[in-house]
Amino acid sequence: MTDEYASQKPQGYSNYLKKVAIIGATGHVGSHIVEHLLKNGKHEVTAITRKDSPAAIPDGIKVAKADYSEPSTLVEALRGQEALIITLGSKLIEAAATAGVPWVIPNEWGSDPSREDLANDTFLGPGRIAARKHIQDLGKSNFIGTCCGFWYEFSLAGSEIRYGFAFDFQKPRRHRVTFYDDGNPRSTPRRGRRLVVLPEDEEDRSSTLSRFKNRTVYISSFSVSQKDIFDSVLRVTGGVADDWTISYQPSVERYREGVEALQKGDMRGLGQALYARVFYQDGPGNYEARRALHNGVLGLPEEDLDKYTAVAVQLAKADFLNKE
């Protein structure tokens, strides 16, 4: 399939995805996707919800209720949609194919899928591969994968099992941080922003959908190590290193502990294993060093580390994990 350009299309053609359906519109990630889609002002956003869901859907979003045990209701909810943003699930993939939805954007926000060792060690690879294959085998939809690293603010504020930071604003000098190895391996996090669009003509090499057909989009906000994050936290809070209890742990050991905890039924172990594995010393989380990013192609701006560190600090102060 060759690249497509809006100038080659009939009059009245829109060079963007207008009708977008999303599963999980009120979730941690989905709510931010919806926010940016609505800000864009170009999209008709439909939230697909279970028929008995009590979730409060934001204004400006259409709601289509479906019974997940009745595939026909999912198909009906998806008819006429141009893109579906989903969590991985065979029923949703099949419903999208039956409804003729041309683009499916799976919930892959995370690590580089080309690193099979990383994908398998973090337990994300098999499901991702199966979903992509299912989409292609049905022959009705195309997928666009997204490699964007961890959600930075959530990861920093979200307890020590993630980026290794544990904030304690109740008592002085009680903050803790555990650096993986020496704290210098880099990871590439991102804040999600937008879907791809078609450019106006062949001179515009920006975001053609066909360019990303059944491929992965690589985007990032910044490439940082734990030490970089720590320095940013000190700048944002006006603190000093003496305010913190600092420890070090080999990333391999931390990963192993996480897997062992998960095997015993402690789901926190999954988070610990996932983050520790990305910070291994061979830099599996630093896909920016290996891949050409699509930030420029998608018109994504450079972002300021300290700005989003400040957001994370406020989330930690609000104890957001215990208010869900």
PDB file of C-alpha atoms in Angstrom:
ATOM      1  CA  MET A   1       0.000   0.000   0.000  1.00  0.00           C
ATOM      2  CA  THR A   2       1.417   3.384  -0.989  1.00  0.00           C
ATOM      3  CA  ASP A   3       1.298   6.484   1.175  1.00  0.00           C
ATOM      4  CA  GLU A   4      -1.904   8.536   0.917  1.00  0.00           C
ATOM      5  CA  TYR A   5      -2.246  12.312   0.827  1.00  0.00           C
ATOM      6  CA  ALA A   6      -5.286  14.471   1.410  1.00  0.00           C
ATOM      7  CA  SER A   7      -4.762  16.367  -1.852  1.00  0.00           C
ATOM      8  CA  GLN A   8      -5.384  13.115  -3.752  1.00  0.00           C
ATOM      9  CA  LYS A   9      -8.769  12.575  -2.113  1.00  0.00           C
ATOM     10  CA  PRO A  10     -12.247  13.734  -3.293  1.00  0.00           C
ATOM     11  CA  GLN A  11     -13.555  17.149  -2.271  1.00  0.00           C
ATOM     12  CA  GLY A  12     -14.893  17.087   1.260  1.00  0.00           C
ATOM     13  CA  TYR A  13     -12.379  14.479   2.381  1.00  0.00           C
ATOM     14  CA  SER A  14     -10.965  14.982   5.892  1.00  0.00           C
ATOM     15  CA  ASN A  15      -7.253  14.389   6.405  1.00  0.00           C
ATOM     16  CA  TYR A  16      -7.711  13.046   9.905  1.00  0.00           C
ATOM     17  CA  LEU A  17      -9.615  10.337  11.743  1.00  0.00           C
ATOM     18  CA  LYS A  18     -12.918  11.967  12.617  1.00  0.00           C
ATOM     19  CA  LYS A  19     -14.886   9.196  14.306  1.00  0.00           C
ATOM     20  CA  VAL A  20     -12.898   7.639  17.122  1.00  0.00           C
ATOM     21  CA  ALA A  21     -14.223   5.055  19.575  1.00  0.00           C
ATOM     22  CA  ILE A  22     -12.414   4.316  22.813  1.00  0.00           C
ATOM     23  CA  ILE A  23     -12.650   1.623  25.456  1.00  0.00           C
ATOM     24  CA  GLY A  24     -11.827   2.871  28.965  1.00  0.00           C
ATOM     25  CA  ALA A  25     -12.549   6.560  28.380  1.00  0.00           C
ATOM     26  CA  THR A  26     -12.496   7.333  32.112  1.00  0.00           C
ATOM     27  CA  GLY A  27      -9.396   5.310  32.982  1.00  0.00           C
ATOM     28  CA  HIS A  28      -5.898   6.518  33.879  1.00  0.00           C
ATOM     29  CA  VAL A  29      -4.717   6.577  30.273  1.00  0.00           C
ATOM     30  CA  GLY A  30      -8.030   6.772  28.434  1.00  0.00           C
ATOM     31  CA  SER A  31      -9.084   9.965  30.186  1.00  0.00           C
ATOM     32  CA  HIS A  32      -5.966  11.766  28.929  1.00  0.00           C
ATOM     33  CA  ILE A  33      -6.449  10.480  25.391  1.00  0.00           C
ATOM     34  CA  VAL A  34     -10.041  11.727  25.456  1.00  0.00           C
ATOM     35  CA  GLU A  35      -8.947  15.097  26.854  1.00  0.00           C
ATOM     36  CA  HIS A  36      -6.577  15.725  23.947  1.00  0.00           C
ATOM     37  CA  LEU A  37      -9.009  14.440  21.329  1.00  0.00           C
ATOM     38  CA  LEU A  38     -11.643  16.872  22.592  1.00  0.00           C
ATOM     39  CA  LYS A  39      -9.163  19.762  22.747  1.00  0.00           C
ATOM     40  CA  ASN A  40      -8.309  19.136  19.119  1.00  0.00           C
ATOM     41  CA  GLY A  41     -11.937  19.880  18.254  1.00  0.00           C
ATOM     42  CA  LYS A  42     -11.888  17.742  15.118  1.00  0.00           C
ATOM     43  CA  HIS A  43     -13.034  14.382  16.419  1.00  0.00           C
ATOM     44  CA  GLU A  44     -16.343  12.742  17.230  1.00  0.00           C
ATOM     45  CA  VAL A  45     -15.405  10.651  20.247  1.00  0.00           C
ATOM     46  CA  THR A  46     -17.545   7.710  21.329  1.00  0.00           C
ATOM     47  CA  ALA A  47     -17.001   5.913  24.624  1.00  0.00           C
ATOM     48  CA  ILE A  48     -17.876   2.222  24.434  1.00  0.00           C
ATOM     49  CA  THR A  49     -19.058   1.172  27.896  1.00  0.00           C
ATOM     50  CA  ARG A  50     -20.662  -1.860  29.450  1.00  0.00           C
ATOM     51  CA  LYS A  51     -24.422  -1.507  29.650  1.00  0.00           C
ATOM     52  CA  ASP A  52     -24.346  -1.509  33.466  1.00  0.00           C
ATOM     53  CA  SER A  53     -21.305   0.778  33.835  1.00  0.00           C
ATOM     54  CA  PRO A  54     -21.782   3.614  36.365  1.00  0.00           C
ATOM     55  CA  ALA A  55     -18.845   5.604  34.950  1.00  0.00           C
ATOM     56  CA  ALA A  56     -19.479   9.315  34.450  1.00  0.00           C
ATOM     57  CA  ILE A  57     -18.528  10.136  30.865  1.00  0.00           C
ATOM     58  CA  PRO A  58     -17.212  13.688  30.220  1.00  0.00           C
ATOM     59  CA  ASP A  59     -19.315  16.170  28.286  1.00  0.00           C
ATOM     60  CA  GLY A  60     -18.767  16.204  24.553  1.00  0.00           C
ATOM     61  CA  ILE A  61     -18.450  12.435  24.251  1.00  0.00           C
ATOM     62  CA  LYS A  62     -21.055  10.136  22.793  1.00  0.00           C
ATOM     63  CA  VAL A  63     -21.821   6.981  24.752  1.00  0.00           C
ATOM     64  CA  ALA A  64     -22.506   3.589  23.206  1.00  0.00           C
ATOM     65  CA  LYS A  65     -23.447   0.907  25.714  1.00  0.00           C
ATOM     66  CA  ALA A  66     -22.774  -2.710  24.876  1.00  0.00           C
ATOM     67  CA  ASP A  67     -23.116  -6.136  26.423  1.00  0.00           C
ATOM     68  CA  TYR A  68     -19.674  -7.692  26.135  1.00  0.00           C
ATOM     69  CA  SER A  69     -21.261 -11.158  26.269  1.00  0.00           C
ATOM     70  CA  GLU A  70     -23.259 -10.305  23.136  1.00  0.00           C
ATOM     71  CA  PRO A  71     -20.816  -9.549  20.291  1.00  0.00           C
ATOM     72  CA  SER A  72     -23.592  -8.113  18.132  1.00  0.00           C
ATOM     73  CA  THR A  73     -24.005  -5.193  20.539  1.00  0.00           C
ATOM     74  CA  LEU A  74     -20.300  -4.378  20.241  1.00  0.00           C
ATOM     75  CA  VAL A  75     -20.522  -4.536  16.459  1.00  0.00           C
ATOM     76  CA  GLU A  76     -23.491  -2.172  16.439  1.00  0.00           C
ATOM     77  CA  ALA A  77     -21.694   0.263  18.758  1.00  0.00           C
ATOM     78  CA  LEU A  78     -18.691   0.304  16.412  1.00  0.00           C
ATOM     79  CA  ARG A  79     -20.437   0.741  13.075  1.00  0.00           C
ATOM     80  CA  GLY A  80     -19.261   3.866  11.276  1.00  0.00           C
ATOM     81  CA  GLN A  81     -16.201   4.351  13.483  1.00  0.00           C
ATOM     82  CA  GLU A  82     -12.864   5.041  11.785  1.00  0.00           C
ATOM     83  CA  ALA A  83     -10.592   4.071  14.666  1.00  0.00           C
ATOM     84  CA  LEU A  84     -10.897   2.059  17.856  1.00  0.00           C
ATOM     85  CA  ILE A  85      -8.585   2.575  20.821  1.00  0.00           C
ATOM     86  CA  ILE A  86      -8.746  -0.566  22.936  1.00  0.00           C
ATOM     87  CA  THR A  87      -7.322  -2.737  25.614  1.00  0.00           C
ATOM     88  CA  LEU A  88      -6.209  -6.084  24.250  1.00  0.00           C
ATOM     89  CA  GLY A  89      -9.204  -8.385  23.785  1.00  0.00           C
ATOM     90  CA  SER A  90     -10.263 -10.786  21.058  1.00  0.00           C
ATOM     91  CA  LYS A  91     -13.968  -9.904  21.285  1.00  0.00           C
ATOM     92  CA  LEU A  92     -13.262  -6.236  20.629  1.00  0.00           C
ATOM     93  CA  ILE A  93     -10.896  -7.002  17.763  1.00  0.00           C
ATOM     94  CA  GLU A  94     -13.489  -9.281  16.168  1.00  0.00           C
ATOM     95  CA  ALA A  95     -16.266  -6.734  16.658  1.00  0.00           C
ATOM     96  CA  ALA A  96     -14.138  -4.035  15.011  1.00  0.00           C
ATOM     97  CA  ALA A  97     -13.512  -6.303  12.026  1.00  0.00           C
ATOM     98  CA  THR A  98     -17.199  -7.165  11.671  1.00  0.00           C
ATOM     99  CA  ALA A  99     -18.153  -3.487  11.925  1.00  0.00           C
ATOM    100  CA  GLY A 100     -15.553  -2.564   9.307  1.00  0.00           C
ATOM    101  CA  VAL A 101     -13.452  -0.303  11.540  1.00  0.00           C
ATOM    102  CA  PRO A 102     -10.318   0.328   9.428  1.00  0.00           C
ATOM    103  CA  TRP A 103      -7.895   1.223  12.222  1.00  0.00           C
ATOM    104  CA  VAL A 104      -7.390  -0.419  15.618  1.00  0.00           C
ATOM    105  CA  ILE A 105      -5.012   1.170  18.106  1.00  0.00           C
ATOM    106  CA  PRO A 106      -4.251  -1.414  20.816  1.00  0.00           C
ATOM    107  CA  ASN A 107      -3.299  -0.445  24.339  1.00  0.00           C
ATOM    108  CA  GLU A 108       0.414  -0.986  23.784  1.00  0.00           C
ATOM    109  CA  TRP A 109       1.697   2.207  25.383  1.00  0.00           C
ATOM    110  CA  GLY A 110       5.021   1.055  26.735  1.00  0.00           C
ATOM    111  CA  SER A 111       8.291  -0.596  25.792  1.00  0.00           C
ATOM    112  CA  ASP A 112       9.842  -1.327  22.407  1.00  0.00           C
ATOM    113  CA  PRO A 113       8.063  -4.363  20.891  1.00  0.00           C
ATOM    114  CA  SER A 114      11.125  -5.142  18.764  1.00  0.00           C
ATOM    115  CA  ARG A 115      13.000  -6.161  21.925  1.00  0.00           C
ATOM    116  CA  GLU A 116      11.629  -9.690  22.273  1.00  0.00           C
ATOM    117  CA  ASP A 117      13.661 -10.375  25.405  1.00  0.00           C
ATOM    118  CA  LEU A 118      12.203  -7.311  27.112  1.00  0.00           C
ATOM    119  CA  ALA A 119       8.675  -8.047  25.905  1.00  0.00           C
ATOM    120  CA  ASN A 120       8.807 -11.609  27.196  1.00  0.00           C
ATOM    121  CA  ASP A 121      10.486 -10.783  30.509  1.00  0.00           C
ATOM    122  CA  THR A 122       7.825  -8.156  31.255  1.00  0.00           C
ATOM    123  CA  PHE A 123       5.003 -10.562  30.274  1.00  0.00           C
ATOM    124  CA  LEU A 124       3.690  -8.102  27.669  1.00  0.00           C
ATOM    125  CA  GLY A 125       4.985  -9.731  24.501  1.00  0.00           C
ATOM    126  CA  PRO A 126       2.733 -12.776  24.012  1.00  0.00           C
ATOM    127  CA  GLY A 127      -0.534 -10.842  24.378  1.00  0.00           C
ATOM    128  CA  ARG A 128       0.658  -8.026  22.138  1.00  0.00           C
ATOM    129  CA  ILE A 129       1.818 -10.409  19.414  1.00  0.00           C
ATOM    130  CA  ALA A 130      -1.425 -12.406  19.590  1.00  0.00           C
ATOM    131  CA  ALA A 131      -3.566  -9.263  19.297  1.00  0.00           C
ATOM    132  CA  ARG A 132      -1.621  -7.930  16.320  1.00  0.00           C
ATOM    133  CA  LYS A 133      -1.816 -11.289  14.558  1.00  0.00           C
ATOM    134  CA  HIS A 134      -5.554 -11.556  15.239  1.00  0.00           C
ATOM    135  CA  ILE A 135      -6.175  -8.118  13.729  1.00  0.00           C
ATOM    136  CA  GLN A 136      -4.217  -8.998  10.594  1.00  0.00           C
ATOM    137  CA  ASP A 137      -5.661 -12.510  10.234  1.00  0.00           C
ATOM    138  CA  LEU A 138      -9.212 -11.147  10.205  1.00  0.00           C
ATOM    139  CA  GLY A 139      -8.198  -8.976   7.261  1.00  0.00           C
ATOM    140  CA  LYS A 140     -10.578  -6.083   7.927  1.00  0.00           C
ATOM    141  CA  SER A 141      -8.611  -3.699  10.155  1.00  0.00           C
ATOM    142  CA  ASN A 142      -5.045  -2.476  10.467  1.00  0.00           C
ATOM    143  CA  PHE A 143      -3.259  -1.786  13.738  1.00  0.00           C
ATOM    144  CA  ILE A 144      -0.980   1.042  14.794  1.00  0.00           C
ATOM    145  CA  GLY A 145       1.263   0.165  17.725  1.00  0.00           C
ATOM    146  CA  THR A 146       2.620   2.815  20.066  1.00  0.00           C
ATOM    147  CA  CYS A 147       5.999   2.674  21.814  1.00  0.00           C
ATOM    148  CA  CYS A 148       6.069   5.574  24.248  1.00  0.00           C
ATOM    149  CA  GLY A 149       7.712   4.306  27.418  1.00  0.00           C
ATOM    150  CA  PHE A 150       6.180   4.662  30.847  1.00  0.00           C
ATOM    151  CA  TRP A 151       3.726   7.381  31.816  1.00  0.00           C
ATOM    152  CA  TYR A 152       6.195   9.660  33.545  1.00  0.00           C
ATOM    153  CA  GLU A 153       4.076  11.463  36.153  1.00  0.00           C
ATOM    154  CA  PHE A 154       2.250   8.318  37.253  1.00  0.00           C
ATOM    155  CA  SER A 155       5.485   6.344  37.418  1.00  0.00           C
ATOM    156  CA  LEU A 156       7.315   8.918  39.510  1.00  0.00           C
ATOM    157  CA  ALA A 157       4.445   9.525  41.925  1.00  0.00           C
ATOM    158  CA  GLY A 158       3.247   5.936  41.974  1.00  0.00           C
ATOM    159  CA  SER A 159       5.279   4.438  44.836  1.00  0.00           C
ATOM    160  CA  GLU A 160       8.738   2.931  45.095  1.00  0.00           C
ATOM    161  CA  ILE A 161       7.950  -0.132  42.960  1.00  0.00           C
ATOM    162  CA  ARG A 162       8.076   1.967  39.795  1.00  0.00           C
ATOM    163  CA  TYR A 163      10.831   4.560  39.382  1.00  0.00           C
ATOM    164  CA  GLY A 164      12.156   3.760  42.850  1.00  0.00           C
ATOM    165  CA  PHE A 165      10.885   6.958  44.515  1.00  0.00           C
ATOM    166  CA  ALA A 166       8.849   6.995  47.731  1.00  0.00           C
ATOM    167  CA  PHE A 167       7.724  10.475  48.761  1.00  0.00           C
ATOM    168  CA  ASP A 168       6.791  11.179  52.376  1.00  0.00           C
ATOM    169  CA  PHE A 169       5.602  14.737  52.952  1.00  0.00           C
ATOM    170  CA  GLN A 170       4.384  14.074  56.490  1.00  0.00           C
ATOM    171  CA  LYS A 171       7.800  13.798  58.068  1.00  0.00           C
ATOM    172  CA  PRO A 172      11.007  15.680  57.204  1.00  0.00           C
ATOM    173  CA  ARG A 173      13.901  13.743  55.719  1.00  0.00           C
ATOM    174  CA  ARG A 174      11.726  10.681  55.118  1.00  0.00           C
ATOM    175  CA  HIS A 175      11.733  10.581  51.322  1.00  0.00           C
ATOM    176  CA  ARG A 176      13.346   7.416  49.932  1.00  0.00           C
ATOM    177  CA  VAL A 177      14.795   6.437  46.593  1.00  0.00           C
ATOM    178  CA  THR A 178      16.266   3.152  45.424  1.00  0.00           C
ATOM    179  CA  PHE A 179      18.574   3.481  42.446  1.00  0.00           C
ATOM    180  CA  TYR A 180      18.770   0.495  40.119  1.00  0.00           C
ATOM    181  CA  ASP A 181      22.448  -0.402  39.771  1.00  0.00           C
ATOM    182  CA  ASP A 182      24.169   3.022  39.751  1.00  0.00           C
ATOM    183  CA  GLY A 183      21.025   4.962  38.809  1.00  0.00           C
ATOM    184  CA  ASN A 184      22.366   5.944  35.387  1.00  0.00           C
ATOM    185  CA  PRO A 185      20.676   3.554  32.896  1.00  0.00           C
ATOM    186  CA  ARG A 186      18.244   5.583  30.816  1.00  0.00           C
ATOM    187  CA  SER A 187      14.585   5.139  29.992  1.00  0.00           C
ATOM    188  CA  THR A 188      12.391   7.029  27.546  1.00  0.00           C
ATOM    189  CA  PRO A 189       9.009   8.045  29.001  1.00  0.00           C
ATOM    190  CA  ARG A 190       6.222   9.939  27.265  1.00  0.00           C
ATOM    191  CA  ARG A 191       2.994  11.813  27.792  1.00  0.00           C
ATOM    192  CA  GLY A 192       0.435  10.717  25.176  1.00  0.00           C
ATOM    193  CA  ARG A 193      -1.047  13.394  22.934  1.00  0.00           C
ATOM    194  CA  ARG A 194      -2.606  12.595  19.584  1.00  0.00           C
ATOM    195  CA  LEU A 195      -3.548  10.243  16.773  1.00  0.00           C
ATOM    196  CA  VAL A 196      -1.869  10.390  13.381  1.00  0.00           C
ATOM    197  CA  VAL A 197      -3.304  12.394  10.467  1.00  0.00           C
ATOM    198  CA  LEU A 198      -2.835  12.409   6.705  1.00  0.00           C
ATOM    199  CA  PRO A 199      -0.656  15.175   5.245  1.00  0.00           C
ATOM    200  CA  GLU A 200      -1.886  17.516   2.531  1.00  0.00           C
ATOM    201  CA  ASP A 201       0.492  16.466  -0.246  1.00  0.00           C
ATOM    202  CA  GLU A 202       3.630  14.544  -1.106  1.00  0.00           C
ATOM    203  CA  GLU A 203       5.877  17.382   0.018  1.00  0.00           C
ATOM    204  CA  ASP A 204       4.490  17.017   3.534  1.00  0.00           C
ATOM    205  CA  ARG A 205       6.158  13.948   5.000  1.00  0.00           C
ATOM    206  CA  SER A 206       4.271  14.171   8.259  1.00  0.00           C
ATOM    207  CA  SER A 207       1.751  11.712   9.533  1.00  0.00           C
ATOM    208  CA  THR A 208       0.249   9.493   6.851  1.00  0.00           C
ATOM    209  CA  LEU A 209      -1.774   6.613   8.184  1.00  0.00           C
ATOM    210  CA  SER A 210      -0.399   4.222   5.581  1.00  0.00           C
ATOM    211  CA  ARG A 211       3.104   5.003   6.834  1.00  0.00           C
ATOM    212  CA  PHE A 212       2.226   3.351  10.143  1.00  0.00           C
ATOM    213  CA  LYS A 213       0.024   0.540   8.830  1.00  0.00           C
ATOM    214  CA  ASN A 214       0.651  -2.541  11.004  1.00  0.00           C
ATOM    215  CA  ARG A 215       3.773  -0.913  12.413  1.00  0.00           C
ATOM    216  CA  THR A 216       4.885   0.843  15.587  1.00  0.00           C
ATOM    217  CA  VAL A 217       5.009   4.581  16.216  1.00  0.00           C
ATOM    218  CA  TYR A 218       7.984   5.599  18.388  1.00  0.00           C
ATOM    219  CA  ILE A 219       7.533   8.750  20.470  1.00  0.00           C
ATOM    220  CA  SER A 220       9.084  10.156  23.639  1.00  0.00           C
ATOM    221  CA  SER A 221       9.103  13.182  25.892  1.00  0.00           C
ATOM    222  CA  PHE A 222      12.672  12.910  27.145  1.00  0.00           C
ATOM    223  CA  SER A 223      15.378  10.332  27.786  1.00  0.00           C
ATOM    224  CA  VAL A 224      16.216  10.204  31.486  1.00  0.00           C
ATOM    225  CA  SER A 225      18.001   8.135  34.096  1.00  0.00           C
ATOM    226  CA  GLN A 226      16.930   7.812  37.723  1.00  0.00           C
ATOM    227  CA  LYS A 227      19.715  10.225  38.618  1.00  0.00           C
ATOM    228  CA  ASP A 228      18.300  12.747  36.118  1.00  0.00           C
ATOM    229  CA  ILE A 229      14.867  12.354  37.697  1.00  0.00           C
ATOM    230  CA  PHE A 230      16.333  12.777  41.181  1.00  0.00           C
ATOM    231  CA  ASP A 231      18.078  16.002  40.172  1.00  0.00           C
ATOM    232  CA  SER A 232      14.806  17.244  38.678  1.00  0.00           C
ATOM    233  CA  VAL A 233      12.929  16.448  41.897  1.00  0.00           C
ATOM    234  CA  LEU A 234      15.479  18.442  43.901  1.00  0.00           C
ATOM    235  CA  ARG A 235      15.141  21.413  41.542  1.00  0.00           C
ATOM    236  CA  VAL A 236      11.348  21.341  41.646  1.00  0.00           C
ATOM    237  CA  THR A 237      11.032  20.929  45.412  1.00  0.00           C
ATOM    238  CA  GLY A 238      13.988  23.077  46.397  1.00  0.00           C
ATOM    239  CA  GLY A 239      15.235  20.125  48.418  1.00  0.00           C
ATOM    240  CA  VAL A 240      18.679  18.651  48.931  1.00  0.00           C
ATOM    241  CA  ALA A 241      20.006  15.114  48.741  1.00  0.00           C
ATOM    242  CA  ASP A 242      20.220  14.957  52.545  1.00  0.00           C
ATOM    243  CA  ASP A 243      16.408  15.026  52.618  1.00  0.00           C
ATOM    244  CA  TRP A 244      16.450  11.545  51.152  1.00  0.00           C
ATOM    245  CA  THR A 245      17.367   8.049  52.256  1.00  0.00           C
ATOM    246  CA  ILE A 246      19.249   6.707  49.243  1.00  0.00           C
ATOM    247  CA  SER A 247      19.876   3.037  48.554  1.00  0.00           C
ATOM    248  CA  TYR A 248      21.097   0.995  45.603  1.00  0.00           C
ATOM    249  CA  GLN A 249      19.996  -2.397  44.306  1.00  0.00           C
ATOM    250  CA  PRO A 250      21.063  -4.407  41.251  1.00  0.00           C
ATOM    251  CA  SER A 251      18.297  -4.227  38.661  1.00  0.00           C
ATOM    252  CA  VAL A 252      18.584  -7.971  38.001  1.00  0.00           C
ATOM    253  CA  GLU A 253      18.014  -8.703  41.686  1.00  0.00           C
ATOM    254  CA  ARG A 254      15.109  -6.270  41.878  1.00  0.00           C
ATOM    255  CA  TYR A 255      13.515  -7.851  38.815  1.00  0.00           C
ATOM    256  CA  ARG A 256      13.883 -11.339  40.297  1.00  0.00           C
ATOM    257  CA  GLU A 257      12.268 -10.220  43.559  1.00  0.00           C
ATOM    258  CA  GLY A 258       9.345  -8.781  41.610  1.00  0.00           C
ATOM    259  CA  VAL A 259       8.791 -11.999  39.676  1.00  0.00           C
ATOM    260  CA  GLU A 260       8.938 -14.047  42.878  1.00  0.00           C
ATOM    261  CA  ALA A 261       6.373 -11.770  44.532  1.00  0.00           C
ATOM    262  CA  LEU A 262       4.094 -12.042  41.504  1.00  0.00           C
ATOM    263  CA  GLN A 263       4.344 -15.833  41.560  1.00  0.00           C
ATOM    264  CA  LYS A 264       3.134 -15.712  45.167  1.00  0.00           C
ATOM    265  CA  GLY A 265       0.088 -13.693  44.141  1.00  0.00           C
ATOM    266  CA  ASP A 266       1.348 -10.206  45.005  1.00  0.00           C
ATOM    267  CA  MET A 267       0.439  -8.068  41.983  1.00  0.00           C
ATOM    268  CA  ARG A 268       2.801  -5.319  43.133  1.00  0.00           C
ATOM    269  CA  GLY A 269       5.532  -7.674  42.017  1.00  0.00           C
ATOM    270  CA  LEU A 270       4.470  -7.191  38.404  1.00  0.00           C
ATOM    271  CA  GLY A 271       5.106  -3.453  38.610  1.00  0.00           C
ATOM    272  CA  GLN A 272       8.462  -3.955  40.308  1.00  0.00           C
ATOM    273  CA  ALA A 273       9.577  -6.508  37.719  1.00  0.00           C
ATOM    274  CA  LEU A 274       8.346  -4.396  34.814  1.00  0.00           C
ATOM    275  CA  TYR A 275      10.206  -1.238  35.820  1.00  0.00           C
ATOM    276  CA  ALA A 276      13.380  -2.970  36.993  1.00  0.00           C
ATOM    277  CA  ARG A 277      13.659  -4.867  33.705  1.00  0.00           C
ATOM    278  CA  VAL A 278      13.414  -1.680  31.657  1.00  0.00           C
ATOM    279  CA  PHE A 279      16.313  -0.172  33.626  1.00  0.00           C
ATOM    280  CA  TYR A 280      18.774  -3.028  32.987  1.00  0.00           C
ATOM    281  CA  GLN A 281      22.275  -1.803  32.296  1.00  0.00           C
ATOM    282  CA  ASP A 282      22.155  -2.649  28.572  1.00  0.00           C
ATOM    283  CA  GLY A 283      19.544   0.114  28.191  1.00  0.00           C
ATOM    284  CA  PRO A 284      16.442  -1.746  26.955  1.00  0.00           C
ATOM    285  CA  GLY A 285      14.218   1.157  27.968  1.00  0.00           C
ATOM    286  CA  ASN A 286      16.234   3.723  26.030  1.00  0.00           C
ATOM    287  CA  TYR A 287      14.701   3.008  22.621  1.00  0.00           C
ATOM    288  CA  GLU A 288      15.470   6.603  21.609  1.00  0.00           C
ATOM    289  CA  ALA A 289      19.110   5.540  21.277  1.00  0.00           C
ATOM    290  CA  ARG A 290      18.181   2.789  18.798  1.00  0.00           C
ATOM    291  CA  ARG A 291      15.127   4.037  16.953  1.00  0.00           C
ATOM    292  CA  ALA A 292      14.277   7.047  14.832  1.00  0.00           C
ATOM    293  CA  LEU A 293      11.537   8.836  16.748  1.00  0.00           C
ATOM    294  CA  HIS A 294       8.335  10.048  15.092  1.00  0.00           C
ATOM    295  CA  ASN A 295       7.964  13.123  17.325  1.00  0.00           C
ATOM    296  CA  GLY A 296       8.720  15.492  14.463  1.00  0.00           C
ATOM    297  CA  VAL A 297       6.525  13.606  12.014  1.00  0.00           C
ATOM    298  CA  LEU A 298       3.584  13.895  14.407  1.00  0.00           C
ATOM    299  CA  GLY A 299       4.280  17.507  15.328  1.00  0.00           C
ATOM    300  CA  LEU A 300       4.882  16.672  18.978  1.00  0.00           C
ATOM    301  CA  PRO A 301       6.673  19.475  20.845  1.00  0.00           C
ATOM    302  CA  GLU A 302       9.727  19.153  23.038  1.00  0.00           C
ATOM    303  CA  GLU A 303       8.703  18.811  26.654  1.00  0.00           C
ATOM    304  CA  ASP A 304      10.259  20.080  29.844  1.00  0.00           C
ATOM    305  CA  LEU A 305      11.315  17.480  32.413  1.00  0.00           C
ATOM    306  CA  ASP A 306      10.909  19.745  35.432  1.00  0.00           C
ATOM    307  CA  LYS A 307       7.386  20.739  34.399  1.00  0.00           C
ATOM    308  CA  TYR A 308       6.144  17.169  34.571  1.00  0.00           C
ATOM    309  CA  THR A 309       8.236  16.325  37.611  1.00  0.00           C
ATOM    310  CA  ALA A 310       6.314  19.113  39.350  1.00  0.00           C
ATOM    311  CA  VAL A 311       3.046  17.475  38.292  1.00  0.00           C
ATOM    312  CA  ALA A 312       4.251  14.165  39.731  1.00  0.00           C
ATOM    313  CA  VAL A 313       5.245  15.797  43.019  1.00  0.00           C
ATOM    314  CA  GLN A 314       1.758  17.282  43.344  1.00  0.00           C
ATOM    315  CA  LEU A 315       0.210  13.877  42.656  1.00  0.00           C
ATOM    316  CA  ALA A 316       2.383  12.350  45.356  1.00  0.00           C
ATOM    317  CA  LYS A 317       1.435  15.105  47.812  1.00  0.00           C
ATOM    318  CA  ALA A 318      -2.231  14.416  47.084  1.00  0.00           C
ATOM    319  CA  ASP A 319      -1.619  10.706  47.784  1.00  0.00           C
ATOM    320  CA  PHE A 320      -3.454   9.967  44.558  1.00  0.00           C
ATOM    321  CA  LEU A 321      -2.889   6.202  44.678  1.00  0.00           C
ATOM    322  CA  ASN A 322      -5.018   5.946  47.815  1.00  0.00           C
ATOM    323  CA  LYS A 323      -7.813   8.118  46.437  1.00  0.00           C
ATOM    324  CA  GLU A 324      -8.786   5.977  43.486  1.00  0.00           C
TER     325      GLU A 324
END
